[in-house]
mmCIF file of N, CA and C in Angstrom:
data_model
loop_
_atom_site.group_PDB
_atom_site.id
_atom_site.type_symbol
_atom_site.label_atom_id
_atom_site.label_comp_id
_atom_site.label_asym_id
_atom_site.label_seq_id
_atom_site.Cartn_x
_atom_site.Cartn_y
_atom_site.Cartn_z
ATOM 1 N N MET A 13 10.477 -34.810 4.495
ATOM 2 C CA MET A 13 10.314 -33.707 3.561
ATOM 3 C C MET A 13 10.863 -32.424 4.182
ATOM 4 N N ASN A 14 11.557 -31.649 3.424
ATOM 5 C CA ASN A 14 12.072 -30.372 3.921
ATOM 6 C C ASN A 14 10.945 -29.368 4.065
ATOM 7 N N ALA A 15 11.006 -28.598 5.118
ATOM 8 C CA ALA A 15 10.015 -27.537 5.291
ATOM 9 C C ALA A 15 10.218 -26.486 4.207
ATOM 10 N N MET A 16 9.118 -26.009 3.690
ATOM 11 C CA MET A 16 9.187 -24.964 2.674
ATOM 12 C C MET A 16 9.170 -23.603 3.360
ATOM 13 N N ASP A 17 9.633 -22.589 2.642
ATOM 14 C CA ASP A 17 9.634 -21.251 3.206
ATOM 15 C C ASP A 17 9.372 -20.218 2.114
ATOM 16 N N ALA A 18 9.477 -18.957 2.503
ATOM 17 C CA ALA A 18 9.185 -17.871 1.566
ATOM 18 C C ALA A 18 10.105 -17.901 0.352
ATOM 19 N N GLU A 19 11.306 -18.447 0.516
ATOM 20 C CA GLU A 19 12.235 -18.539 -0.618
ATOM 21 C C GLU A 19 11.684 -19.489 -1.683
ATOM 22 N N ASP A 20 10.990 -20.552 -1.257
ATOM 23 C CA ASP A 20 10.345 -21.459 -2.219
ATOM 24 C C ASP A 20 9.229 -20.741 -2.970
ATOM 25 N N VAL A 21 8.500 -19.882 -2.263
ATOM 26 C CA VAL A 21 7.450 -19.097 -2.916
ATOM 27 C C VAL A 21 8.083 -18.183 -3.963
ATOM 28 N N ARG A 22 9.165 -17.510 -3.592
ATOM 29 C CA ARG A 22 9.866 -16.602 -4.511
ATOM 30 C C ARG A 22 10.353 -17.358 -5.753
ATOM 31 N N ARG A 23 11.039 -18.470 -5.535
ATOM 32 C CA ARG A 23 11.568 -19.249 -6.663
ATOM 33 C C ARG A 23 10.447 -19.715 -7.580
ATOM 34 N N THR A 24 9.356 -20.169 -6.988
ATOM 35 C CA THR A 24 8.228 -20.668 -7.783
ATOM 36 C C THR A 24 7.620 -19.547 -8.606
ATOM 37 N N ALA A 25 7.385 -18.410 -7.971
ATOM 38 C CA ALA A 25 6.791 -17.275 -8.689
ATOM 39 C C ALA A 25 7.699 -16.831 -9.833
ATOM 40 N N LEU A 26 8.995 -16.710 -9.545
ATOM 41 C CA LEU A 26 9.928 -16.209 -10.565
ATOM 42 C C LEU A 26 10.159 -17.210 -11.696
ATOM 43 N N SER A 27 9.758 -18.465 -11.500
ATOM 44 C CA SER A 27 9.916 -19.468 -12.559
ATOM 45 C C SER A 27 8.826 -19.336 -13.625
ATOM 46 N N LEU A 28 7.789 -18.562 -13.339
ATOM 47 C CA LEU A 28 6.689 -18.418 -14.296
ATOM 48 C C LEU A 28 7.010 -17.313 -15.306
ATOM 49 N N PRO A 29 6.511 -17.457 -16.539
ATOM 50 C CA PRO A 29 6.871 -16.525 -17.605
ATOM 51 C C PRO A 29 6.612 -15.059 -17.259
ATOM 52 N N GLU A 30 7.608 -14.225 -17.566
ATOM 53 C CA GLU A 30 7.506 -12.763 -17.475
ATOM 54 C C GLU A 30 7.181 -12.253 -16.081
ATOM 55 N N THR A 31 7.548 -13.016 -15.057
ATOM 56 C CA THR A 31 7.302 -12.575 -13.684
ATOM 57 C C THR A 31 8.443 -11.693 -13.201
ATOM 58 N N LEU A 32 8.078 -10.609 -12.535
ATOM 59 C CA LEU A 32 9.051 -9.698 -11.933
ATOM 60 C C LEU A 32 8.762 -9.587 -10.440
ATOM 61 N N GLU A 33 9.828 -9.452 -9.663
ATOM 62 C CA GLU A 33 9.666 -9.202 -8.235
ATOM 63 C C GLU A 33 9.818 -7.711 -7.989
ATOM 64 N N LYS A 34 8.928 -7.158 -7.180
ATOM 65 C CA LYS A 34 8.978 -5.733 -6.874
ATOM 66 C C LYS A 34 8.571 -5.539 -5.423
ATOM 67 N N GLU A 35 9.365 -4.792 -4.674
ATOM 68 C CA GLU A 35 8.981 -4.539 -3.294
ATOM 69 C C GLU A 35 7.891 -3.478 -3.255
ATOM 70 N N ALA A 36 6.851 -3.758 -2.466
ATOM 71 C CA ALA A 36 5.758 -2.798 -2.250
ATOM 72 C C ALA A 36 5.243 -3.018 -0.839
ATOM 73 N N TRP A 37 4.854 -1.954 -0.169
ATOM 74 C CA TRP A 37 4.382 -2.056 1.222
ATOM 75 C C TRP A 37 5.382 -2.818 2.096
ATOM 76 N N SER A 38 6.680 -2.620 1.835
ATOM 77 C CA SER A 38 7.752 -3.272 2.604
ATOM 78 C C SER A 38 7.715 -4.791 2.543
ATOM 79 N N MET A 39 7.211 -5.350 1.453
ATOM 80 C CA MET A 39 7.239 -6.810 1.290
ATOM 81 C C MET A 39 7.458 -7.152 -0.173
ATOM 82 N N PRO A 40 7.946 -8.377 -0.424
ATOM 83 C CA PRO A 40 8.102 -8.798 -1.817
ATOM 84 C C PRO A 40 6.735 -9.013 -2.469
ATOM 85 N N THR A 41 6.583 -8.508 -3.686
ATOM 86 C CA THR A 41 5.393 -8.809 -4.474
ATOM 87 C C THR A 41 5.868 -9.320 -5.832
ATOM 88 N N PHE A 42 5.032 -10.150 -6.448
ATOM 89 C CA PHE A 42 5.395 -10.752 -7.731
ATOM 90 C C PHE A 42 4.300 -10.417 -8.727
ATOM 91 N N ARG A 43 4.738 -9.965 -9.919
ATOM 92 C CA ARG A 43 3.809 -9.448 -10.916
ATOM 93 C C ARG A 43 4.082 -10.029 -12.291
ATOM 94 N N VAL A 44 3.010 -10.149 -13.052
ATOM 95 C CA VAL A 44 3.132 -10.504 -14.467
ATOM 96 C C VAL A 44 2.395 -9.423 -15.247
ATOM 97 N N ALA A 45 3.036 -8.872 -16.259
ATOM 98 C CA ALA A 45 2.433 -7.800 -17.065
ATOM 99 C C ALA A 45 1.905 -6.684 -16.162
ATOM 100 N N GLY A 46 2.625 -6.391 -15.094
ATOM 101 C CA GLY A 46 2.257 -5.299 -14.210
ATOM 102 C C GLY A 46 1.190 -5.632 -13.181
ATOM 103 N N LYS A 47 0.616 -6.825 -13.240
ATOM 104 C CA LYS A 47 -0.438 -7.203 -12.292
ATOM 105 C C LYS A 47 0.124 -8.122 -11.221
ATOM 106 N N MET A 48 -0.142 -7.762 -9.969
ATOM 107 C CA MET A 48 0.333 -8.564 -8.853
ATOM 108 C C MET A 48 -0.406 -9.891 -8.788
ATOM 109 N N PHE A 49 0.339 -10.979 -8.497
ATOM 110 C CA PHE A 49 -0.335 -12.261 -8.295
ATOM 111 C C PHE A 49 0.118 -12.990 -7.036
ATOM 112 N N VAL A 50 1.214 -12.569 -6.436
ATOM 113 C CA VAL A 50 1.650 -13.143 -5.152
ATOM 114 C C VAL A 50 2.280 -12.036 -4.323
ATOM 115 N N THR A 51 1.993 -12.050 -3.022
ATOM 116 C CA THR A 51 2.732 -11.219 -2.078
ATOM 117 C C THR A 51 3.175 -12.108 -0.927
ATOM 118 N N VAL A 52 4.263 -11.716 -0.283
ATOM 119 C CA VAL A 52 4.754 -12.466 0.880
ATOM 120 C C VAL A 52 4.798 -11.487 2.059
ATOM 121 N N PRO A 53 3.673 -11.351 2.757
ATOM 122 C CA PRO A 53 3.566 -10.353 3.811
ATOM 123 C C PRO A 53 4.145 -10.813 5.147
ATOM 124 N N ASP A 54 4.200 -9.884 6.072
ATOM 125 C CA ASP A 54 4.492 -10.156 7.474
ATOM 126 C C ASP A 54 5.805 -10.890 7.662
ATOM 127 N N ASP A 55 5.729 -12.032 8.291
ATOM 128 C CA ASP A 55 6.954 -12.734 8.704
ATOM 129 C C ASP A 55 7.398 -13.797 7.711
ATOM 130 N N GLY A 56 6.757 -13.881 6.552
ATOM 131 C CA GLY A 56 7.186 -14.853 5.552
ATOM 132 C C GLY A 56 6.710 -16.270 5.806
ATOM 133 N N THR A 57 5.790 -16.478 6.762
ATOM 134 C CA THR A 57 5.272 -17.831 7.004
ATOM 135 C C THR A 57 4.071 -18.132 6.113
ATOM 136 N N SER A 58 3.599 -17.111 5.412
ATOM 137 C CA SER A 58 2.456 -17.298 4.526
ATOM 138 C C SER A 58 2.667 -16.449 3.284
ATOM 139 N N PHE A 59 1.797 -16.645 2.318
ATOM 140 C CA PHE A 59 1.802 -15.785 1.146
ATOM 141 C C PHE A 59 0.359 -15.561 0.734
ATOM 142 N N ALA A 60 0.133 -14.541 -0.063
ATOM 143 C CA ALA A 60 -1.214 -14.219 -0.516
ATOM 144 C C ALA A 60 -1.270 -14.363 -2.029
ATOM 145 N N VAL A 61 -2.395 -14.906 -2.513
ATOM 146 C CA VAL A 61 -2.597 -15.100 -3.951
ATOM 147 C C VAL A 61 -3.988 -14.609 -4.346
ATOM 148 N N ARG A 62 -4.136 -14.319 -5.622
ATOM 149 C CA ARG A 62 -5.443 -13.967 -6.155
ATOM 150 C C ARG A 62 -6.366 -15.174 -6.041
ATOM 151 N N CYS A 63 -7.614 -14.914 -5.674
ATOM 152 C CA CYS A 63 -8.589 -15.996 -5.579
ATOM 153 C C CYS A 63 -9.975 -15.393 -5.707
ATOM 154 N N PRO A 64 -10.756 -15.821 -6.714
ATOM 155 C CA PRO A 64 -12.114 -15.291 -6.829
ATOM 156 C C PRO A 64 -12.861 -15.508 -5.508
ATOM 157 N N ARG A 65 -13.640 -14.507 -5.099
ATOM 158 C CA ARG A 65 -14.250 -14.568 -3.774
ATOM 159 C C ARG A 65 -15.132 -15.792 -3.560
ATOM 160 N N HIS A 66 -15.874 -16.213 -4.579
ATOM 161 C CA HIS A 66 -16.759 -17.372 -4.396
ATOM 162 C C HIS A 66 -15.942 -18.649 -4.147
ATOM 163 N N GLU A 67 -14.756 -18.743 -4.735
ATOM 164 C CA GLU A 67 -13.894 -19.911 -4.502
ATOM 165 C C GLU A 67 -13.201 -19.816 -3.146
ATOM 166 N N ARG A 68 -12.911 -18.600 -2.742
ATOM 167 C CA ARG A 68 -12.175 -18.388 -1.503
ATOM 168 C C ARG A 68 -12.932 -18.962 -0.310
ATOM 169 N N GLU A 69 -14.236 -18.698 -0.248
ATOM 170 C CA GLU A 69 -15.034 -19.200 0.877
ATOM 171 C C GLU A 69 -14.966 -20.726 0.942
ATOM 172 N N GLU A 70 -15.031 -21.372 -0.219
ATOM 173 C CA GLU A 70 -14.963 -22.838 -0.265
ATOM 174 C C GLU A 70 -13.598 -23.342 0.205
ATOM 175 N N LEU A 71 -12.536 -22.687 -0.254
ATOM 176 C CA LEU A 71 -11.185 -23.077 0.159
ATOM 177 C C LEU A 71 -11.030 -23.002 1.675
ATOM 178 N N ILE A 72 -11.453 -21.873 2.235
ATOM 179 C CA ILE A 72 -11.299 -21.659 3.675
ATOM 180 C C ILE A 72 -12.146 -22.663 4.450
ATOM 181 N N ALA A 73 -13.357 -22.922 3.978
ATOM 182 C CA ALA A 73 -14.229 -23.890 4.657
ATOM 183 C C ALA A 73 -13.634 -25.296 4.614
ATOM 184 N N ALA A 74 -13.021 -25.641 3.477
ATOM 185 C CA ALA A 74 -12.482 -26.991 3.299
ATOM 186 C C ALA A 74 -11.179 -27.190 4.070
ATOM 187 N N GLU A 75 -10.312 -26.173 4.082
ATOM 188 C CA GLU A 75 -8.988 -26.320 4.695
ATOM 189 C C GLU A 75 -8.607 -25.066 5.480
ATOM 190 N N PRO A 76 -9.306 -24.829 6.606
ATOM 191 C CA PRO A 76 -9.053 -23.585 7.363
ATOM 192 C C PRO A 76 -7.648 -23.511 7.954
ATOM 193 N N GLU A 77 -6.988 -24.655 8.112
ATOM 194 C CA GLU A 77 -5.619 -24.624 8.637
ATOM 195 C C GLU A 77 -4.633 -24.151 7.564
ATOM 196 N N LYS A 78 -5.069 -24.179 6.316
ATOM 197 C CA LYS A 78 -4.195 -23.811 5.196
ATOM 198 C C LYS A 78 -4.518 -22.429 4.643
ATOM 199 N N PHE A 79 -5.806 -22.101 4.538
ATOM 200 C CA PHE A 79 -6.230 -20.865 3.889
ATOM 201 C C PHE A 79 -6.983 -19.967 4.866
ATOM 202 N N TRP A 80 -6.740 -18.667 4.787
ATOM 203 C CA TRP A 80 -7.505 -17.710 5.586
ATOM 204 C C TRP A 80 -7.390 -16.333 4.982
ATOM 205 N N VAL A 81 -8.230 -15.429 5.503
ATOM 206 C CA VAL A 81 -8.204 -14.040 5.046
ATOM 207 C C VAL A 81 -8.180 -13.129 6.268
ATOM 208 N N PRO A 82 -7.175 -12.259 6.357
ATOM 209 C CA PRO A 82 -7.170 -11.288 7.450
ATOM 210 C C PRO A 82 -8.334 -10.307 7.265
ATOM 211 N N PRO A 83 -8.866 -9.798 8.355
ATOM 212 C CA PRO A 83 -10.029 -8.902 8.260
ATOM 213 C C PRO A 83 -9.836 -7.749 7.272
ATOM 214 N N HIS A 84 -8.648 -7.155 7.228
ATOM 215 C CA HIS A 84 -8.445 -5.999 6.339
ATOM 216 C C HIS A 84 -8.419 -6.386 4.864
ATOM 217 N N GLU A 85 -8.389 -7.686 4.561
ATOM 218 C CA GLU A 85 -8.412 -8.134 3.165
ATOM 219 C C GLU A 85 -9.735 -8.802 2.793
ATOM 220 N N ALA A 86 -10.714 -8.722 3.691
ATOM 221 C CA ALA A 86 -11.980 -9.438 3.482
ATOM 222 C C ALA A 86 -12.696 -9.025 2.197
ATOM 223 N N SER A 87 -12.555 -7.762 1.801
ATOM 224 C CA SER A 87 -13.275 -7.295 0.608
ATOM 225 C C SER A 87 -12.469 -7.504 -0.677
ATOM 226 N N SER A 88 -11.253 -8.037 -0.541
ATOM 227 C CA SER A 88 -10.409 -8.238 -1.722
ATOM 228 C C SER A 88 -10.671 -9.599 -2.355
ATOM 229 N N SER A 89 -10.059 -9.830 -3.506
ATOM 230 C CA SER A 89 -10.141 -11.152 -4.137
ATOM 231 C C SER A 89 -8.804 -11.868 -3.971
ATOM 232 N N TRP A 90 -8.344 -11.896 -2.721
ATOM 233 C CA TRP A 90 -7.083 -12.541 -2.378
ATOM 234 C C TRP A 90 -7.315 -13.480 -1.208
ATOM 235 N N VAL A 91 -6.448 -14.497 -1.094
ATOM 236 C CA VAL A 91 -6.500 -15.410 0.046
ATOM 237 C C VAL A 91 -5.078 -15.636 0.535
ATOM 238 N N ARG A 92 -4.919 -15.841 1.833
ATOM 239 C CA ARG A 92 -3.604 -16.152 2.406
ATOM 240 C C ARG A 92 -3.434 -17.661 2.491
ATOM 241 N N VAL A 93 -2.189 -18.090 2.320
ATOM 242 C CA VAL A 93 -1.852 -19.513 2.362
ATOM 243 C C VAL A 93 -0.727 -19.714 3.368
ATOM 244 N N ARG A 94 -0.921 -20.588 4.347
ATOM 245 C CA ARG A 94 0.134 -20.914 5.312
ATOM 246 C C ARG A 94 1.111 -21.892 4.667
ATOM 247 N N ILE A 95 2.347 -21.466 4.528
ATOM 248 C CA ILE A 95 3.349 -22.289 3.844
ATOM 249 C C ILE A 95 3.521 -23.638 4.545
ATOM 250 N N ALA A 96 3.559 -23.641 5.876
ATOM 251 C CA ALA A 96 3.800 -24.883 6.614
ATOM 252 C C ALA A 96 2.682 -25.907 6.431
ATOM 253 N N ALA A 97 1.493 -25.460 6.039
ATOM 254 C CA ALA A 97 0.346 -26.370 5.887
ATOM 255 C C ALA A 97 0.301 -27.030 4.508
ATOM 256 N N LEU A 98 1.167 -26.584 3.592
ATOM 257 C CA LEU A 98 1.157 -27.165 2.246
ATOM 258 C C LEU A 98 1.779 -28.556 2.247
ATOM 259 N N GLU A 99 1.246 -29.417 1.380
ATOM 260 C CA GLU A 99 1.742 -30.792 1.274
ATOM 261 C C GLU A 99 3.185 -30.836 0.765
ATOM 262 N N ASP A 100 3.428 -30.121 -0.351
ATOM 263 C CA ASP A 100 4.727 -30.225 -1.013
ATOM 264 C C ASP A 100 4.886 -29.090 -2.023
ATOM 265 N N LEU A 101 6.015 -29.091 -2.698
ATOM 266 C CA LEU A 101 6.289 -28.043 -3.684
ATOM 267 C C LEU A 101 5.307 -28.075 -4.850
ATOM 268 N N ASP A 102 4.779 -29.249 -5.176
ATOM 269 C CA ASP A 102 3.797 -29.325 -6.265
ATOM 270 C C ASP A 102 2.541 -28.536 -5.909
ATOM 271 N N GLU A 103 2.099 -28.688 -4.654
ATOM 272 C CA GLU A 103 0.914 -27.940 -4.232
ATOM 273 C C GLU A 103 1.203 -26.441 -4.232
ATOM 274 N N LEU A 104 2.371 -26.072 -3.737
ATOM 275 C CA LEU A 104 2.783 -24.661 -3.756
ATOM 276 C C LEU A 104 2.741 -24.138 -5.189
ATOM 277 N N ARG A 105 3.336 -24.894 -6.103
ATOM 278 C CA ARG A 105 3.368 -24.457 -7.500
ATOM 279 C C ARG A 105 1.960 -24.336 -8.086
ATOM 280 N N ASP A 106 1.098 -25.288 -7.787
ATOM 281 C CA ASP A 106 -0.274 -25.235 -8.306
ATOM 282 C C ASP A 106 -0.990 -23.965 -7.861
ATOM 283 N N ILE A 107 -0.826 -23.609 -6.591
ATOM 284 C CA ILE A 107 -1.498 -22.431 -6.036
ATOM 285 C C ILE A 107 -0.935 -21.152 -6.670
ATOM 286 N N VAL A 108 0.396 -21.063 -6.745
ATOM 287 C CA VAL A 108 1.032 -19.868 -7.317
ATOM 288 C C VAL A 108 0.686 -19.742 -8.800
ATOM 289 N N GLU A 109 0.716 -20.870 -9.508
ATOM 290 C CA GLU A 109 0.438 -20.844 -10.948
ATOM 291 C C GLU A 109 -1.015 -20.456 -11.226
ATOM 292 N N ASP A 110 -1.930 -20.923 -10.376
ATOM 293 C CA ASP A 110 -3.335 -20.572 -10.549
ATOM 294 C C ASP A 110 -3.512 -19.054 -10.419
ATOM 295 N N SER A 111 -2.838 -18.456 -9.455
ATOM 296 C CA SER A 111 -2.914 -17.013 -9.263
ATOM 297 C C SER A 111 -2.282 -16.285 -10.448
ATOM 298 N N TRP A 112 -1.133 -16.801 -10.910
ATOM 299 C CA TRP A 112 -0.457 -16.220 -12.076
ATOM 300 C C TRP A 112 -1.400 -16.207 -13.282
ATOM 301 N N ARG A 113 -2.115 -17.310 -13.492
ATOM 302 C CA ARG A 113 -3.041 -17.410 -14.632
ATOM 303 C C ARG A 113 -4.140 -16.356 -14.569
ATOM 304 N N GLN A 114 -4.559 -15.985 -13.351
ATOM 305 C CA GLN A 114 -5.604 -14.970 -13.200
ATOM 306 C C GLN A 114 -5.084 -13.580 -13.565
ATOM 307 N N ALA A 115 -3.780 -13.387 -13.438
ATOM 308 C CA ALA A 115 -3.189 -12.065 -13.694
ATOM 309 C C ALA A 115 -2.551 -11.956 -15.079
ATOM 310 N N ALA A 116 -2.109 -13.074 -15.624
ATOM 311 C CA ALA A 116 -1.329 -13.050 -16.870
ATOM 312 C C ALA A 116 -2.189 -12.665 -18.080
ATOM 313 N N PRO A 117 -1.573 -11.967 -19.032
ATOM 314 C CA PRO A 117 -2.312 -11.640 -20.271
ATOM 315 C C PRO A 117 -2.533 -12.907 -21.104
ATOM 316 N N GLY A 118 -3.584 -12.875 -21.900
ATOM 317 C CA GLY A 118 -3.961 -14.031 -22.693
ATOM 318 C C GLY A 118 -2.842 -14.636 -23.514
ATOM 319 N N ARG A 119 -1.947 -13.787 -24.019
ATOM 320 C CA ARG A 119 -0.881 -14.305 -24.901
ATOM 321 C C ARG A 119 0.050 -15.266 -24.170
ATOM 322 N N LEU A 120 0.080 -15.229 -22.824
ATOM 323 C CA LEU A 120 0.950 -16.146 -22.086
ATOM 324 C C LEU A 120 0.240 -17.434 -21.678
ATOM 325 N N LEU A 121 -1.060 -17.482 -21.879
ATOM 326 C CA LEU A 121 -1.844 -18.598 -21.356
ATOM 327 C C LEU A 121 -2.120 -19.690 -22.375
ATOM 328 N N ASP A 122 -1.096 -20.179 -23.059
ATOM 329 C CA ASP A 122 -1.411 -21.223 -24.046
ATOM 330 C C ASP A 122 -1.256 -22.607 -23.482
#
């Protein structure tokens, strides 16, 4: 299997309806209807997605090698995902799409 990278995250995010890429805080961010749902911070080895806090703790407990939260994001409803720890592009897409659904307006969620 080919290793995935930040370009796969970008392609996946941009494949979702009405998604725009916008640079913010010196990194790529992806938005739907003006709401951010993915960022690719730091060195591009991980990405951050929206995640309700109660689910985030479960994700991190279940797969700490895949999911984590930097201390400065502890109070947010976001989680970081290590790209190298993902199984495949389907898993990447599922994670990105789930975040997109949390940000997208109802009219796009049919």
